[in-house]
CSV table of C-alpha atoms in Angstrom, one decimal:
chain,number,residue,atom,x,y,z
A,300,UNK,CA,-42.4,3.6,43.6
A,301,UNK,CA,-44.4,5.8,41.2
A,302,UNK,CA,-46.6,3.3,39.4
A,303,UNK,CA,-47.5,5.6,36.6
A,304,UNK,CA,-43.8,5.6,35.7
A,305,UNK,CA,-43.1,2.0,36.6
A,306,UNK,CA,-42.8,-0.9,34.1
A,307,UNK,CA,-44.5,-3.8,35.9
A,308,UNK,CA,-44.1,-6.9,33.8
A,309,UNK,CA,-45.4,-9.4,36.3
A,310,UNK,CA,-48.1,-8.9,39.0
A,311,UNK,CA,-48.3,-11.6,41.6
A,312,UNK,CA,-51.8,-12.4,43.1
A,313,UNK,CA,-52.6,-14.7,45.9
A,314,UNK,CA,-52.0,-14.9,49.6
A,315,UNK,CA,-48.9,-13.2,51.0
A,316,UNK,CA,-47.6,-14.6,54.2
A,317,UNK,CA,-44.1,-13.8,55.3
A,318,UNK,CA,-44.6,-15.2,58.9
A,319,UNK,CA,-43.4,-18.3,60.6
A,320,UNK,CA,-46.8,-20.0,60.1
A,321,UNK,CA,-46.7,-19.9,56.3
A,322,UNK,CA,-48.0,-22.9,54.5
A,323,UNK,CA,-46.0,-24.7,51.7
A,324,UNK,CA,-47.8,-22.8,48.9
A,325,UNK,CA,-47.4,-19.5,50.8
A,326,UNK,CA,-43.6,-20.1,51.2
A,327,UNK,CA,-43.4,-20.8,47.5
A,328,UNK,CA,-45.3,-17.6,46.7
A,329,UNK,CA,-43.2,-15.5,49.0
A,330,UNK,CA,-39.9,-16.8,47.5
A,331,UNK,CA,-41.0,-16.4,43.8
A,332,UNK,CA,-42.0,-12.8,44.7
A,333,UNK,CA,-38.7,-12.2,46.4
A,334,UNK,CA,-36.6,-13.6,43.6
A,335,UNK,CA,-38.5,-11.6,41.0
A,336,UNK,CA,-38.1,-8.4,42.9
A,337,UNK,CA,-34.3,-8.6,43.0
A,338,UNK,CA,-34.1,-7.2,39.5
A,339,UNK,CA,-37.7,-6.1,38.8
A,340,UNK,CA,-40.2,-3.6,40.1
A,341,UNK,CA,-42.8,-6.0,41.6
A,342,UNK,CA,-46.3,-5.9,43.0
A,343,UNK,CA,-48.1,-8.5,45.0
A,344,UNK,CA,-51.9,-8.2,45.4
A,345,UNK,CA,-53.8,-10.0,48.1
A,346,UNK,CA,-57.3,-9.8,49.7
A,347,UNK,CA,-58.7,-9.0,53.1
A,348,UNK,CA,-59.2,-12.7,54.0
A,349,UNK,CA,-60.1,-12.6,57.7
A,350,UNK,CA,-63.9,-11.9,57.8
A,351,UNK,CA,-63.7,-11.7,61.6
A,352,UNK,CA,-61.1,-8.9,61.4
A,353,UNK,CA,-62.3,-6.9,58.4
A,354,UNK,CA,-65.7,-5.4,57.6
A,355,UNK,CA,-67.7,-5.9,54.4
A,356,UNK,CA,-66.8,-2.4,53.3
A,357,UNK,CA,-63.1,-3.2,53.8
A,358,UNK,CA,-63.4,-6.5,51.8
A,359,UNK,CA,-65.1,-4.5,48.9
A,360,UNK,CA,-63.3,-1.1,48.9
A,361,UNK,CA,-60.4,-1.4,51.3
A,362,UNK,CA,-56.8,-0.7,50.5
A,363,UNK,CA,-53.6,-1.2,52.5
A,364,UNK,CA,-50.0,-1.1,51.2
A,365,UNK,CA,-46.8,-2.6,52.5
A,366,UNK,CA,-43.4,-1.7,51.2
A,367,UNK,CA,-41.2,-4.9,51.3
A,368,UNK,CA,-38.2,-3.4,49.5
A,369,UNK,CA,-37.3,-0.6,47.1
A,370,UNK,CA,-38.5,-2.9,44.3
A,371,UNK,CA,-41.4,-4.6,45.9
A,372,UNK,CA,-44.8,-3.7,47.3
A,373,UNK,CA,-47.7,-5.7,48.7
A,374,UNK,CA,-51.3,-4.4,48.2
A,375,UNK,CA,-54.1,-5.7,50.3
A,376,UNK,CA,-57.2,-4.7,48.3
A,377,UNK,CA,-61.0,-5.0,48.4
A,378,UNK,CA,-62.6,-6.7,45.4
A,379,UNK,CA,-63.6,-3.4,43.7
A,380,UNK,CA,-60.1,-2.1,44.0
A,381,UNK,CA,-58.3,-4.9,42.1
A,382,UNK,CA,-59.3,-4.1,38.6
A,383,UNK,CA,-58.5,-0.4,38.8
A,384,UNK,CA,-55.0,-1.1,40.0
A,385,UNK,CA,-54.4,-3.7,37.2
A,386,UNK,CA,-55.6,-1.1,34.7
A,387,UNK,CA,-53.1,1.3,36.1
A,388,UNK,CA,-50.2,-1.1,36.2
A,389,UNK,CA,-51.0,-2.8,32.8
A,390,UNK,CA,-48.9,-5.9,33.6
A,391,UNK,CA,-47.9,-8.2,30.7
A,392,UNK,CA,-48.4,-11.2,33.1
A,393,UNK,CA,-50.6,-11.9,36.0
A,394,UNK,CA,-49.2,-14.8,38.1
A,395,UNK,CA,-51.7,-16.5,40.4
A,396,UNK,CA,-49.2,-17.9,42.9
A,397,UNK,CA,-51.6,-19.5,45.3
A,398,UNK,CA,-55.2,-20.6,44.9
A,399,UNK,CA,-57.7,-18.1,46.2
A,400,UNK,CA,-61.4,-17.6,45.3
A,401,UNK,CA,-61.0,-13.8,44.9
A,402,UNK,CA,-58.7,-14.4,41.9
A,403,UNK,CA,-61.8,-14.8,39.7
A,404,UNK,CA,-61.8,-11.0,39.5
A,405,UNK,CA,-58.6,-11.1,37.6
A,406,UNK,CA,-60.2,-13.4,35.0
A,407,UNK,CA,-62.8,-10.7,34.3
A,408,UNK,CA,-59.9,-8.2,33.8
A,409,UNK,CA,-58.3,-10.7,31.4
A,410,UNK,CA,-61.4,-10.5,29.1
A,411,UNK,CA,-60.8,-6.8,28.5
A,412,UNK,CA,-57.0,-6.9,28.2
A,413,UNK,CA,-54.2,-8.9,26.5
A,414,UNK,CA,-52.7,-10.0,29.8
A,415,UNK,CA,-51.2,-13.5,30.1
A,416,UNK,CA,-52.4,-15.5,33.2
A,417,UNK,CA,-50.0,-18.0,34.9
A,418,UNK,CA,-51.4,-20.3,37.6
A,419,UNK,CA,-49.4,-22.3,40.2
A,420,UNK,CA,-51.3,-25.5,41.0
A,421,UNK,CA,-49.8,-26.5,44.3
A,422,UNK,CA,-52.6,-29.0,44.9
A,423,UNK,CA,-56.1,-29.9,43.7
A,424,UNK,CA,-58.6,-28.0,45.8
A,425,UNK,CA,-61.6,-30.1,44.6
A,426,UNK,CA,-59.8,-33.3,45.7
A,427,UNK,CA,-58.5,-31.9,49.0
A,428,UNK,CA,-61.9,-30.5,49.9
A,429,UNK,CA,-63.5,-33.9,49.4
A,430,UNK,CA,-61.0,-35.3,52.0
A,431,UNK,CA,-61.8,-32.6,54.5
A,432,UNK,CA,-65.2,-33.5,56.0
A,433,UNK,CA,-65.4,-30.2,58.0
A,434,UNK,CA,-65.5,-28.1,54.8
A,435,UNK,CA,-69.1,-27.0,54.2
A,436,UNK,CA,-70.8,-28.0,51.0
A,437,UNK,CA,-71.4,-24.5,49.8
A,438,UNK,CA,-67.7,-23.6,50.1
A,439,UNK,CA,-66.8,-26.9,48.3
A,440,UNK,CA,-69.1,-25.8,45.5
A,441,UNK,CA,-67.5,-22.3,45.3
A,442,UNK,CA,-64.0,-23.8,45.3
A,443,UNK,CA,-65.0,-26.3,42.5
A,444,UNK,CA,-66.3,-23.5,40.3
A,445,UNK,CA,-63.4,-21.1,40.9
A,446,UNK,CA,-60.7,-23.7,40.5
A,447,UNK,CA,-62.3,-25.0,37.2
A,448,UNK,CA,-62.5,-21.4,35.8
A,449,UNK,CA,-59.0,-20.5,36.8
A,450,UNK,CA,-57.5,-23.7,35.2
A,451,UNK,CA,-59.6,-23.2,32.1
A,452,UNK,CA,-58.7,-19.5,31.5
A,453,UNK,CA,-55.0,-19.6,32.5
A,454,UNK,CA,-52.6,-19.5,29.7
A,455,UNK,CA,-49.9,-21.4,31.6
A,456,UNK,CA,-50.4,-24.0,34.3
A,457,UNK,CA,-47.4,-24.6,36.6
A,458,UNK,CA,-47.3,-27.9,38.5
A,459,UNK,CA,-44.7,-28.9,41.1
A,460,UNK,CA,-44.5,-32.5,40.0
A,461,UNK,CA,-45.7,-35.1,37.4
A,462,UNK,CA,-47.9,-36.6,40.2
A,463,UNK,CA,-49.7,-33.3,40.5
A,464,UNK,CA,-50.4,-33.3,36.7
A,465,UNK,CA,-51.8,-36.8,36.9
A,466,UNK,CA,-54.0,-36.0,39.8
A,467,UNK,CA,-55.3,-32.8,38.0
A,468,UNK,CA,-56.2,-34.9,34.9
A,469,UNK,CA,-58.5,-37.0,37.1
A,470,UNK,CA,-60.8,-34.0,37.5
A,471,UNK,CA,-60.1,-31.5,34.7
A,472,UNK,CA,-59.3,-31.5,30.9
A,473,UNK,CA,-55.7,-30.4,31.1
A,474,UNK,CA,-54.1,-29.0,27.9
A,475,UNK,CA,-50.5,-30.4,27.9
A,476,UNK,CA,-49.4,-27.4,25.8
A,477,UNK,CA,-50.2,-25.2,28.8
A,478,UNK,CA,-48.3,-27.3,31.4
A,479,UNK,CA,-44.9,-26.5,32.9
A,480,UNK,CA,-43.4,-28.6,35.8
A,481,UNK,CA,-41.4,-26.5,38.3
A,482,UNK,CA,-40.5,-27.9,41.7
A,483,UNK,CA,-40.6,-25.8,44.9
A,484,UNK,CA,-37.3,-24.6,46.3
A,485,UNK,CA,-35.5,-24.5,49.7
A,486,UNK,CA,-33.6,-21.8,51.4
A,487,UNK,CA,-31.2,-21.4,54.4
A,488,UNK,CA,-31.1,-25.0,55.7
A,489,UNK,CA,-28.1,-26.3,57.5
A,490,UNK,CA,-26.8,-29.9,57.0
A,491,UNK,CA,-24.9,-29.9,60.3
A,492,UNK,CA,-26.0,-32.9,62.1
A,493,UNK,CA,-26.5,-33.6,65.9
A,494,UNK,CA,-25.8,-37.3,66.7
A,495,UNK,CA,-28.4,-39.2,68.7
A,496,UNK,CA,-27.9,-42.3,70.8
A,497,UNK,CA,-31.3,-43.5,69.8
A,498,UNK,CA,-32.5,-43.5,66.2
A,499,UNK,CA,-34.9,-40.5,65.8
A,500,UNK,CA,-37.5,-39.7,63.2
A,501,UNK,CA,-39.9,-36.8,62.5
A,502,UNK,CA,-43.3,-36.6,60.9
A,503,UNK,CA,-45.9,-33.9,60.2
A,504,UNK,CA,-49.4,-35.0,61.1
A,505,UNK,CA,-51.5,-32.2,59.6
A,506,UNK,CA,-51.3,-33.1,56.0
A,507,UNK,CA,-54.3,-33.5,53.8
A,508,UNK,CA,-55.6,-37.1,54.1
A,509,UNK,CA,-53.6,-37.8,57.2
A,510,UNK,CA,-56.3,-40.3,58.4
A,511,UNK,CA,-55.0,-42.8,55.9
A,512,UNK,CA,-51.4,-41.8,56.8
A,513,UNK,CA,-52.1,-42.4,60.5
A,514,UNK,CA,-53.3,-45.9,59.6
A,515,UNK,CA,-50.0,-46.5,57.7
A,516,UNK,CA,-47.9,-45.0,60.5
A,517,UNK,CA,-49.6,-47.2,63.1
A,518,UNK,CA,-48.9,-50.3,61.0
A,519,UNK,CA,-45.2,-49.3,61.1
A,520,UNK,CA,-45.2,-48.5,64.8
A,521,UNK,CA,-46.8,-51.8,65.6
A,522,UNK,CA,-43.9,-53.6,63.9
A,523,UNK,CA,-41.0,-51.6,65.5
A,524,UNK,CA,-38.9,-53.8,67.8
A,525,UNK,CA,-36.1,-51.5,68.8
A,526,UNK,CA,-35.8,-48.2,70.7
A,527,UNK,CA,-36.9,-45.3,68.6
A,528,UNK,CA,-37.9,-41.6,69.1
A,529,UNK,CA,-40.6,-40.2,66.9
A,530,UNK,CA,-41.2,-36.4,66.8
A,531,UNK,CA,-44.7,-35.6,65.7
A,532,UNK,CA,-45.6,-32.1,64.6
A,533,UNK,CA,-49.3,-31.9,65.0
A,534,UNK,CA,-52.0,-34.2,66.4
A,535,UNK,CA,-50.8,-37.3,68.2
A,536,UNK,CA,-54.1,-38.5,69.6
A,537,UNK,CA,-54.7,-41.3,67.1
A,538,UNK,CA,-51.2,-42.7,67.2
A,539,UNK,CA,-50.9,-46.1,68.9
A,540,UNK,CA,-48.5,-46.9,71.7
A,541,UNK,CA,-45.5,-49.1,71.5
A,542,UNK,CA,-43.3,-49.5,74.5
A,543,UNK,CA,-40.2,-49.3,72.3
A,544,UNK,CA,-41.1,-45.9,70.8
A,545,UNK,CA,-41.0,-42.6,72.6
A,546,UNK,CA,-43.4,-40.1,70.9
A,547,UNK,CA,-42.7,-36.4,71.4
A,548,UNK,CA,-45.5,-34.1,70.2
A,549,UNK,CA,-45.1,-30.6,69.0
A,550,UNK,CA,-48.3,-28.6,68.5
A,551,UNK,CA,-46.7,-26.0,66.3
A,552,UNK,CA,-43.1,-25.0,65.3
A,553,UNK,CA,-41.9,-21.8,63.7
A,554,UNK,CA,-39.4,-21.7,60.9
A,555,UNK,CA,-36.2,-21.8,63.1
A,556,UNK,CA,-37.6,-24.4,65.5
A,557,UNK,CA,-38.4,-26.7,62.6
A,558,UNK,CA,-34.9,-26.3,61.3
A,559,UNK,CA,-33.3,-27.2,64.6
A,560,UNK,CA,-35.6,-30.3,65.0
A,561,UNK,CA,-34.5,-31.5,61.5
A,562,UNK,CA,-30.8,-31.4,62.6
A,563,UNK,CA,-31.7,-33.7,65.5
A,564,UNK,CA,-33.6,-36.2,63.3
A,565,UNK,CA,-31.9,-39.0,61.3
A,566,UNK,CA,-35.2,-39.8,59.5
A,567,UNK,CA,-38.0,-37.7,58.1
A,568,UNK,CA,-41.3,-39.5,57.2
A,569,UNK,CA,-43.5,-38.4,54.3
A,570,UNK,CA,-45.7,-41.4,54.0
A,571,UNK,CA,-48.8,-39.8,52.6
A,572,UNK,CA,-51.1,-41.2,49.9
A,573,UNK,CA,-51.4,-37.7,48.4
A,574,UNK,CA,-48.8,-34.9,48.3
A,575,UNK,CA,-48.1,-33.0,45.1
A,576,UNK,CA,-44.8,-31.7,46.4
A,577,UNK,CA,-43.7,-31.3,50.0
A,578,UNK,CA,-41.4,-28.4,50.7
A,579,UNK,CA,-40.9,-30.0,54.2
A,580,UNK,CA,-39.4,-33.0,52.5
A,581,UNK,CA,-37.0,-30.9,50.5
A,582,UNK,CA,-36.1,-28.9,53.6
A,583,UNK,CA,-35.5,-32.2,55.5
A,584,UNK,CA,-33.3,-33.5,52.7
A,585,UNK,CA,-31.3,-30.2,52.6
A,586,UNK,CA,-30.8,-30.6,56.4
A,587,UNK,CA,-29.3,-34.1,55.8
A,588,UNK,CA,-32.2,-36.2,57.0
A,589,UNK,CA,-32.8,-39.6,55.4
A,590,UNK,CA,-36.3,-39.2,53.9
A,591,UNK,CA,-38.7,-42.2,53.7
A,592,UNK,CA,-41.5,-41.2,51.3
A,593,UNK,CA,-44.1,-42.9,49.2
A,594,UNK,CA,-44.0,-43.3,45.4
A,595,UNK,CA,-47.3,-41.4,45.4
A,596,UNK,CA,-45.8,-38.1,46.5
A,597,UNK,CA,-44.2,-35.4,44.3
A,598,UNK,CA,-40.8,-35.5,46.0
A,599,UNK,CA,-40.3,-39.2,45.1
A,600,UNK,CA,-38.9,-38.1,41.7
A,601,UNK,CA,-35.9,-36.7,43.6
A,602,UNK,CA,-35.2,-39.8,45.6
A,603,UNK,CA,-32.7,-42.5,44.7
A,604,UNK,CA,-33.0,-45.4,47.0
A,605,UNK,CA,-30.1,-45.9,49.4
A,606,UNK,CA,-28.3,-42.9,47.8
A,607,UNK,CA,-30.3,-39.9,49.2
A,608,UNK,CA,-33.4,-41.5,50.7
A,609,UNK,CA,-36.0,-44.2,50.2
A,610,UNK,CA,-39.3,-44.5,48.3
A,611,UNK,CA,-41.9,-47.1,49.2
A,612,UNK,CA,-45.4,-47.9,48.1
A,613,UNK,CA,-48.1,-46.4,50.3
A,614,UNK,CA,-49.2,-48.9,53.0
A,615,UNK,CA,-46.0,-51.1,52.7
A,616,UNK,CA,-45.1,-51.2,56.4
A,617,UNK,CA,-42.8,-54.2,56.0
A,618,UNK,CA,-40.5,-52.4,53.6
A,619,UNK,CA,-40.4,-49.4,56.0
A,620,UNK,CA,-39.4,-51.7,58.9
A,621,UNK,CA,-36.6,-53.3,56.8
A,622,UNK,CA,-35.3,-49.8,56.0
A,623,UNK,CA,-35.4,-48.7,59.6
A,624,UNK,CA,-33.6,-51.9,60.7
A,625,UNK,CA,-30.9,-51.3,58.1
A,626,UNK,CA,-30.4,-47.7,59.1
A,627,UNK,CA,-30.3,-48.5,62.8
A,628,UNK,CA,-27.5,-50.9,62.4
A,629,UNK,CA,-25.5,-49.1,59.7
A,630,UNK,CA,-24.0,-45.7,60.7
A,631,UNK,CA,-22.0,-45.5,57.4
A,632,UNK,CA,-25.2,-45.9,55.4
A,633,UNK,CA,-26.9,-43.2,57.4
A,634,UNK,CA,-23.9,-40.9,56.8
A,635,UNK,CA,-23.8,-41.6,53.1
A,636,UNK,CA,-27.6,-41.0,52.6
A,637,UNK,CA,-27.4,-37.8,54.7
A,638,UNK,CA,-24.6,-36.5,52.5
A,639,UNK,CA,-26.5,-37.4,49.4
A,640,UNK,CA,-29.8,-35.9,50.7
A,641,UNK,CA,-28.1,-32.6,51.6
A,642,UNK,CA,-27.2,-32.0,47.9
A,643,UNK,CA,-30.8,-31.3,47.2
A,644,UNK,CA,-30.2,-27.8,48.7
A,645,UNK,CA,-28.1,-27.0,45.7
A,646,UNK,CA,-30.4,-28.5,43.1
A,647,UNK,CA,-33.6,-26.9,44.5
A,648,UNK,CA,-32.1,-23.7,45.6
A,649,UNK,CA,-34.7,-20.9,45.1
A,650,UNK,CA,-32.2,-18.9,42.9
A,651,UNK,CA,-32.1,-21.8,40.4
A,652,UNK,CA,-35.8,-22.7,40.7
A,653,UNK,CA,-36.8,-19.1,39.9
A,654,UNK,CA,-34.8,-19.2,36.6
A,655,UNK,CA,-37.4,-21.8,35.4
A,656,UNK,CA,-40.1,-19.2,36.1
A,657,UNK,CA,-38.2,-16.6,34.0
A,658,UNK,CA,-38.2,-19.1,31.1
A,659,UNK,CA,-42.0,-19.3,31.4
A,660,UNK,CA,-42.4,-15.6,31.5
A,661,UNK,CA,-40.1,-15.1,28.5
A,662,UNK,CA,-42.1,-17.7,26.5
A,663,UNK,CA,-45.4,-15.9,26.9
């Protein structure tokens, strides 16, 4: 691609991760980038993140390029390389697709250009850092300053759910005229089910604020009076024992392993007190799992009780037990909910979701 001759309308900036260990925001960033590159020459700019791997010189002046397709390139750049590339490309829009501190450099570029800045708010960093005790105070302060500046100086703020907007308003003055709500999408999930003799559920235990979730989960486990298999992706050390429940722990699963596990699970738990939008829940629904989630999570807006899943209030273990008992004894209900849940794959297909981004771009 000859950039001097290229018309780059949108430049994506954030963290590019196409591997099996991609986080939810990284999956979203990769898919938005991929969809845009189908019909547009596209550039993704990221940073030399790993300080143990890269030298100070590399983090300031380094440059690496990766050709993803004929239309798409990824640039890994040092801080002093970012502005010169933006000046060369002259994009109409800079889309910050994940939160990263280095993106502050792009705000400086914005001062001297007419570029529009779009920012995806997958979650509130200031809130999440306060729930992570291991985060050092200095880094919390840097994140607080950077997030505030990015939100203030972005022309368009994209949230994945109404819950995410409400949470942001607890910390920042959010201009409603700048807000768009666009959910995350799903891709390539099979709704072919594998029947189990024993009711089986899956939960991911490394979510932000999972200490409170563990307390809720343990309240549920303590009340279960029938045989049940619980797959736990992540830490199992604080989960209580119940002779009726067989807990199977998975330290880490790649993309395909997670897909296979979902086909073997009738139920997927997303019982967090905070989750702006869970791609894992959308993927579980697309796979035909009956999702039990809380009203506090972003995906709850896509759940119709007894039609494609269940929503409960956070901490309401009794209602969860009633749901589990009903599902255990009613195969027809499980089948109906599974069929209803799998339809989310069409509604939140990344091809359709991306069209919402094109509307945002066209409005700027």
